[in-house]
mmCIF file of C-alpha atoms in Angstrom:
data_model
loop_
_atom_site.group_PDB
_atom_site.id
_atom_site.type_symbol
_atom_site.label_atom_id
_atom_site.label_comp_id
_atom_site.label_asym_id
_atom_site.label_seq_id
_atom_site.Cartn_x
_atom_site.Cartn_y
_atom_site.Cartn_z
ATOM 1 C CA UNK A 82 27.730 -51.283 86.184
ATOM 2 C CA UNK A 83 26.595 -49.831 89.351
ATOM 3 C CA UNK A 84 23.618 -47.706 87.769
ATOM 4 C CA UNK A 85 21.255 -47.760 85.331
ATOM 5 C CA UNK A 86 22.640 -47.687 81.535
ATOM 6 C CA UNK A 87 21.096 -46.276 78.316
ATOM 7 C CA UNK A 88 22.483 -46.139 74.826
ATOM 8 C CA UNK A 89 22.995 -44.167 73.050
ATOM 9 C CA UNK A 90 23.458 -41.163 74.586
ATOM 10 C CA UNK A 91 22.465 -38.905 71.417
ATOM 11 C CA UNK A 92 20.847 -40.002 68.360
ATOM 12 C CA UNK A 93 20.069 -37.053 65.444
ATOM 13 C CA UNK A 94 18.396 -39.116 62.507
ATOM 14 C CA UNK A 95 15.746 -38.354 59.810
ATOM 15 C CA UNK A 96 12.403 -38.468 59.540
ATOM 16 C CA UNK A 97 11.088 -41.942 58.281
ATOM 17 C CA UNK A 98 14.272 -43.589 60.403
ATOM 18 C CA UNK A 99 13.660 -46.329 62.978
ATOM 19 C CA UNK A 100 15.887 -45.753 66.178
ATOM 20 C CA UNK A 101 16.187 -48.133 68.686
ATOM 21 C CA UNK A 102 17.243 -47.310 72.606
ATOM 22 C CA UNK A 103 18.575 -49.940 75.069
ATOM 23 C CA UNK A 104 18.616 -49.900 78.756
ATOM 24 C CA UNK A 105 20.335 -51.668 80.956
ATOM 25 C CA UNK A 106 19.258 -51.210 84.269
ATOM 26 C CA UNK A 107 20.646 -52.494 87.801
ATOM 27 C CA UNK A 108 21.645 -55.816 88.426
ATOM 28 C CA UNK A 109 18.284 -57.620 90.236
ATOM 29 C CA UNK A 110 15.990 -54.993 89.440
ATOM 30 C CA UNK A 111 12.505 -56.803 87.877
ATOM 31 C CA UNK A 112 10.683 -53.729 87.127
ATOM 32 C CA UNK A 113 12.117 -51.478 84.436
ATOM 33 C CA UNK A 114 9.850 -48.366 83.466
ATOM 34 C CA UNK A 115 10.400 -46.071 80.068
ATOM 35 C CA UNK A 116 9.373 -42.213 79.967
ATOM 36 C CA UNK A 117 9.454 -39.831 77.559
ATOM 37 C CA UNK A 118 10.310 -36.184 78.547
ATOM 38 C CA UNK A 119 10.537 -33.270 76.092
ATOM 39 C CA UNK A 120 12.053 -30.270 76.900
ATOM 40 C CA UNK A 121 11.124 -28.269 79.441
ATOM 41 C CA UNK A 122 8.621 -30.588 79.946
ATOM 42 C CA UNK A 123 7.574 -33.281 82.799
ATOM 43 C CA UNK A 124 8.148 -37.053 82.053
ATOM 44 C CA UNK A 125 5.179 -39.139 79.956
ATOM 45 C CA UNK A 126 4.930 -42.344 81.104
ATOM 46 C CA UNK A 127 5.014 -45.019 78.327
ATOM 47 C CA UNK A 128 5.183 -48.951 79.437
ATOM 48 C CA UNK A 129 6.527 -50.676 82.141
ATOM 49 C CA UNK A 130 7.912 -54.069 82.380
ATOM 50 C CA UNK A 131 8.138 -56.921 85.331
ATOM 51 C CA UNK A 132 10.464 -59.107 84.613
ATOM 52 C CA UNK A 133 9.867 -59.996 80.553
ATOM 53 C CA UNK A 134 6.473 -59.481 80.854
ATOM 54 C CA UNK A 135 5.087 -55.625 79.519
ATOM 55 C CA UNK A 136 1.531 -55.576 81.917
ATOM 56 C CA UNK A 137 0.526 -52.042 81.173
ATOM 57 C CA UNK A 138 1.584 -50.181 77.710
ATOM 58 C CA UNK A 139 -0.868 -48.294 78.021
ATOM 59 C CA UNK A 140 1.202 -45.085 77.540
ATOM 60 C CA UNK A 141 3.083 -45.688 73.712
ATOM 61 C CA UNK A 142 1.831 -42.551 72.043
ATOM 62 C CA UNK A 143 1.205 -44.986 69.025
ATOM 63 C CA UNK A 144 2.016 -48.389 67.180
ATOM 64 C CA UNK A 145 5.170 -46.831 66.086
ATOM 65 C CA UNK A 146 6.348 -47.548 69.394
ATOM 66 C CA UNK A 147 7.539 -50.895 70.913
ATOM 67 C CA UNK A 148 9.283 -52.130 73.802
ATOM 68 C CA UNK A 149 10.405 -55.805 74.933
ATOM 69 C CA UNK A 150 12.587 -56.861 77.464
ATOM 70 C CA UNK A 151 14.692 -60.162 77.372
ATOM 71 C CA UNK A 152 16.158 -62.225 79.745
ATOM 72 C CA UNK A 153 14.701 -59.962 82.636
ATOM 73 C CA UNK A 154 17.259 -57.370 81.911
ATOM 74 C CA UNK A 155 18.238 -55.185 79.271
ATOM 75 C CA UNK A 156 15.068 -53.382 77.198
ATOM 76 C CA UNK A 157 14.857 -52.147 73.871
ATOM 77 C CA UNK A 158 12.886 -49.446 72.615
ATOM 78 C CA UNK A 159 11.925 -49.010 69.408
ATOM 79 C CA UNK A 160 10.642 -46.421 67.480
ATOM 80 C CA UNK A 161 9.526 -46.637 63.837
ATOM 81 C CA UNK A 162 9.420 -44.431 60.596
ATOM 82 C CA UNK A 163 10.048 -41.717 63.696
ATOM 83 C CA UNK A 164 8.615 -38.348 63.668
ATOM 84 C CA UNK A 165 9.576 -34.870 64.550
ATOM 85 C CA UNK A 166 7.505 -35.127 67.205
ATOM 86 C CA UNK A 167 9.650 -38.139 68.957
ATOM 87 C CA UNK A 168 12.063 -35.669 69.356
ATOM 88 C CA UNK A 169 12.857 -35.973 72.924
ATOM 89 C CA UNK A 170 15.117 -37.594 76.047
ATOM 90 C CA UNK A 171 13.805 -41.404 76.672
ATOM 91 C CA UNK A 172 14.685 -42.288 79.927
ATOM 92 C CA UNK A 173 14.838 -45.616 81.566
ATOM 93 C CA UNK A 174 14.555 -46.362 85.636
ATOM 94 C CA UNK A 175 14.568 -49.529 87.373
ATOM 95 C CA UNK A 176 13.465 -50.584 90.705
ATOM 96 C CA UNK A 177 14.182 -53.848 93.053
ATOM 97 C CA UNK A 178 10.907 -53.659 94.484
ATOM 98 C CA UNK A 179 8.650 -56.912 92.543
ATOM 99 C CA UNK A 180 5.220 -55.636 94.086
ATOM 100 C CA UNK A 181 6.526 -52.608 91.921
ATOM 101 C CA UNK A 182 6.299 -49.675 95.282
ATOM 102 C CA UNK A 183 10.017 -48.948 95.357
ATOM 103 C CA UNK A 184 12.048 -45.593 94.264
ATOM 104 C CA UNK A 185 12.991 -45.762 90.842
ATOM 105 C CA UNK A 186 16.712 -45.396 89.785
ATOM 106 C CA UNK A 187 16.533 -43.282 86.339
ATOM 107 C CA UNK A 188 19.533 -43.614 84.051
ATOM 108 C CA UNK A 189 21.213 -40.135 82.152
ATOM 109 C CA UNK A 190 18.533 -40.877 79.268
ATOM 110 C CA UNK A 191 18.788 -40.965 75.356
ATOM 111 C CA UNK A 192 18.200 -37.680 73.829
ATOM 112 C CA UNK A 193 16.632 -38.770 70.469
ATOM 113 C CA UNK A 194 16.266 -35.638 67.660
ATOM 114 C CA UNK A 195 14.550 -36.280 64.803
ATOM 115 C CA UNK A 196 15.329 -33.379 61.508
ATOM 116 C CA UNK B 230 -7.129 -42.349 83.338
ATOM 117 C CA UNK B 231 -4.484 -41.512 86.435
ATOM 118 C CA UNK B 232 -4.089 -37.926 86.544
ATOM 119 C CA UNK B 233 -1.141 -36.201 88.714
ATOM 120 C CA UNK B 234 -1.103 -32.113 88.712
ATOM 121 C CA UNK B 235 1.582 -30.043 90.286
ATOM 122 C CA UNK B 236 1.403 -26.492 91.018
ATOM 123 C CA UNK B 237 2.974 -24.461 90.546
ATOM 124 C CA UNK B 238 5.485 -24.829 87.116
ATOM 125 C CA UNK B 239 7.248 -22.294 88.040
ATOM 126 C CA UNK B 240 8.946 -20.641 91.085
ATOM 127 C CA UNK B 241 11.538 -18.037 91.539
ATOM 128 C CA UNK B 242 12.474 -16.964 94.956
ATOM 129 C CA UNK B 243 15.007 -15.216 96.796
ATOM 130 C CA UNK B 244 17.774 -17.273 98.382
ATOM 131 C CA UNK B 245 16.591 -17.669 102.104
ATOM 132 C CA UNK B 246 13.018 -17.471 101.432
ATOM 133 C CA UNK B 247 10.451 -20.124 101.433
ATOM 134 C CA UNK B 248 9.057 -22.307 98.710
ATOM 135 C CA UNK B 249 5.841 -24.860 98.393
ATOM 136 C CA UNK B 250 5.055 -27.096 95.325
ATOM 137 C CA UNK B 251 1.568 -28.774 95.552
ATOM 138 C CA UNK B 252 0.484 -31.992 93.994
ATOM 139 C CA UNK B 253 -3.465 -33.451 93.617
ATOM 140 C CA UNK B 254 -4.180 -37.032 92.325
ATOM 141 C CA UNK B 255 -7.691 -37.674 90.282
ATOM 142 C CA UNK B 256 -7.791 -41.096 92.122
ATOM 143 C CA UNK B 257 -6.480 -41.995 95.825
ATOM 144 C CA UNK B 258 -2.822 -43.427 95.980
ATOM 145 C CA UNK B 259 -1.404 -46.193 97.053
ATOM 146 C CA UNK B 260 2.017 -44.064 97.534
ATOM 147 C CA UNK B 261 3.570 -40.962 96.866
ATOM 148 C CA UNK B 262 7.271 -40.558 95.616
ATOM 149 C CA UNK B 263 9.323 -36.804 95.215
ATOM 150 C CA UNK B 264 12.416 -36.325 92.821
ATOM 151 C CA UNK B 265 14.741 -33.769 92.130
ATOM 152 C CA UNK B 266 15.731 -32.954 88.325
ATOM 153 C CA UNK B 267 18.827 -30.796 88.527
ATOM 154 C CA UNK B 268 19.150 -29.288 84.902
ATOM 155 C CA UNK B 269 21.028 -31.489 82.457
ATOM 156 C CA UNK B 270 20.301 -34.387 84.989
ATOM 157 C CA UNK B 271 18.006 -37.355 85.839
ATOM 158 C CA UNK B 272 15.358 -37.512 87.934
ATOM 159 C CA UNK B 273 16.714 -38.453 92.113
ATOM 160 C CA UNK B 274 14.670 -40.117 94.333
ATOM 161 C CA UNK B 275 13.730 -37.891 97.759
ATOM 162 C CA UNK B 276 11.321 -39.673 99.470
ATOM 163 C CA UNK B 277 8.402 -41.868 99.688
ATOM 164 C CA UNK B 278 5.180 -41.384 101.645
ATOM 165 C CA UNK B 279 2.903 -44.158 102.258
ATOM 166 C CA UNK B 280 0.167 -43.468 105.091
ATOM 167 C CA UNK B 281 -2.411 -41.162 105.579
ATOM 168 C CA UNK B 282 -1.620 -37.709 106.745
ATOM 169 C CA UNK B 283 2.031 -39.317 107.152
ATOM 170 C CA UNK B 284 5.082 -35.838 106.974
ATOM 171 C CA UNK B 285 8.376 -36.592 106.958
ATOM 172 C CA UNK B 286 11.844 -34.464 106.622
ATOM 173 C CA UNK B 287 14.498 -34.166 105.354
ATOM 174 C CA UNK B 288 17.268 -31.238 106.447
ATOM 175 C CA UNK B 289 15.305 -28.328 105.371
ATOM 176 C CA UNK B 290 12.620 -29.975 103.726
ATOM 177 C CA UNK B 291 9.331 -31.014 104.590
ATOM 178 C CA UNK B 292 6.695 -33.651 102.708
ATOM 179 C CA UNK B 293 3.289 -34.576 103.900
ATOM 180 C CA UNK B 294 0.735 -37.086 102.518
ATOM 181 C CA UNK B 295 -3.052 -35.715 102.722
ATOM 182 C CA UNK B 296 -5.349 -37.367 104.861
ATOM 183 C CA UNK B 297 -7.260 -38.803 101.734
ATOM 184 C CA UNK B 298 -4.322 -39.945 100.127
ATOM 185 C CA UNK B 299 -4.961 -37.887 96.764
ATOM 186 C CA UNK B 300 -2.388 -34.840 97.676
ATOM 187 C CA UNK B 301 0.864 -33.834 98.961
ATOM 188 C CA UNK B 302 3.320 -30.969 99.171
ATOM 189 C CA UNK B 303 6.869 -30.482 99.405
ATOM 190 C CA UNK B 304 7.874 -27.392 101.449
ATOM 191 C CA UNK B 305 11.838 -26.406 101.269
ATOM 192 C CA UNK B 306 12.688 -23.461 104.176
ATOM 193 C CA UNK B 307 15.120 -21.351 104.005
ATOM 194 C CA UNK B 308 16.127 -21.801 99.933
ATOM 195 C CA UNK B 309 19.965 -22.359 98.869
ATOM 196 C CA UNK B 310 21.278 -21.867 95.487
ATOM 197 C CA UNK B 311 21.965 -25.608 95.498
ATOM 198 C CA UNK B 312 18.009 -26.278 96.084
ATOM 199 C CA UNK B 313 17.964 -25.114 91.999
ATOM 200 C CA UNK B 314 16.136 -27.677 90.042
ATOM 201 C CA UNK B 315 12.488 -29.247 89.269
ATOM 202 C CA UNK B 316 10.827 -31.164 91.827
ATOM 203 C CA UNK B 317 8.316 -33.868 90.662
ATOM 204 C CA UNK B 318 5.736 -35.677 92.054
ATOM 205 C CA UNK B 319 4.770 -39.460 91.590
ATOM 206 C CA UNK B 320 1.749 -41.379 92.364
ATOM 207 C CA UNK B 321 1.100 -44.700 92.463
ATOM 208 C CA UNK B 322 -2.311 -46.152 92.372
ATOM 209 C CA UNK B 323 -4.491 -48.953 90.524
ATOM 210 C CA UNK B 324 -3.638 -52.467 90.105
ATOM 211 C CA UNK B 325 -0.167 -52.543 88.221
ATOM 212 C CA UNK B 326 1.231 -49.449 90.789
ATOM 213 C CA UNK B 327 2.441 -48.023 88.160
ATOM 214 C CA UNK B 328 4.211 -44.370 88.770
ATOM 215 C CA UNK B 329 2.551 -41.748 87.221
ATOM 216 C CA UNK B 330 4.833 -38.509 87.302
ATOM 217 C CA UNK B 331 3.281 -34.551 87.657
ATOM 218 C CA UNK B 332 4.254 -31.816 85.341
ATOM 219 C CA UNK B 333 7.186 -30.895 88.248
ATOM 220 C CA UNK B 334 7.806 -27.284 89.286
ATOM 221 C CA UNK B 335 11.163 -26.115 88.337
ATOM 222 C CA UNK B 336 12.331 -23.762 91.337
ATOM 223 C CA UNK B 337 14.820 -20.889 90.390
ATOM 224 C CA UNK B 338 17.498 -19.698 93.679
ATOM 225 C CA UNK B 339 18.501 -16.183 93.180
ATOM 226 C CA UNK B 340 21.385 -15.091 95.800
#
């Protein structure tokens, strides 16, 4: 496609629950970037990939949270036994730019709620 | 850590008047990006600022890069109705560049 994709769009699930979010961002783009925004609120940086490789995670709130990237393209993040406090829109933005200084193209985001 | 603050959260103006959002960087920056969150949307790019003291524009906006490379500000004249939305910050700095966002000010048109 011509933007950034993330699925799924929605995801309600219980407490305890592992989710998992993909993004597929632009064709070409090396650096891929996940944040977490709750409502209302600004967006949380949490790791950022270039290429496969994940050089700063430094933002996953805990080891709940993972990320990997495959094949320089689509990402997966996963969340385990999730929390009520997960509850929030992960979004996803790539950029072309490999010395990582380029806009970022965000996709619509996965709005995760956890009961 | 990186630290990015934007002031201020919240701004509701008058269609036609002026509006300023402000952010400040705990370390110096390599760059500054702006975005525009319309609500229910994702974050656009605006612009990015790179050199010291460096303003640019855009239509009716403004954005200038301080001299020390730790703040900015994004000045909109004249406000439309369509100008509705939160406008973030990013700063990039240390050695991965990676883009650390501010809170964003969400900016409210009245007509």
């Amino acid at each position: 496609g011509a933007g950034v994709s993330q699925s799924p769009s929605n995801k309600v699930t219980e407490k305890g629950k592992d989710v998992e979010l993909r993004c597929d961002p632009i064709s070409g783009h090396t650096a891929l970037y996940w944040y977490r925004q709750s409502l209302g609120q600004g967006l949380e940086f949490l790791i950022y990939f270039q290429g496969n490789s994940a050089p700063d995670k430094s933002g996953l709130p805990s080891d709940r949270f993972s990320a990997e990237r495959t094949g320089g393209s689509v990402s997966t993040l996963t969340i385990q036994r999730t929390q009520q406090e997960d509850s929030a829109v992960y979004l996803c933005a790539s950029s072309a730019d490999r010395r990582n200084t380029g806009e970022l193209f965000f996709g619509e985001g996965s709005r995760l709620t956890v009961l | 850590g990186q630290q990015v603050m934007q002031i201020p959260q919240y701004q509701h103006v008058q269609e036609g008047e002026d509006f300023t959002t402000y952010c400040n960087s705990s370390t110096t920056l390599s760059n500054i990006q702006w975005y525009k969150q319309r609500p229910g949307g994702h974050p656009v790019f605006l612009i990015q600022l790179v050199k010291s003291g460096e303003v640019k524009k855009q239509k009716r906006l403004t954005f200038q890069f301080g001299e020390a490379k730790k703040n900015s500000s994004l000045h909109i004249t004249a406000t439309q109705t369509t100008d509705v939305g939160t406008y973030f910050c990013a700063g990039r700095s240390g050695g991965y560049n990676k883009l650390i966002f501010g809170a964003g000010t969400r900016l409210a048109v009245h007509p």
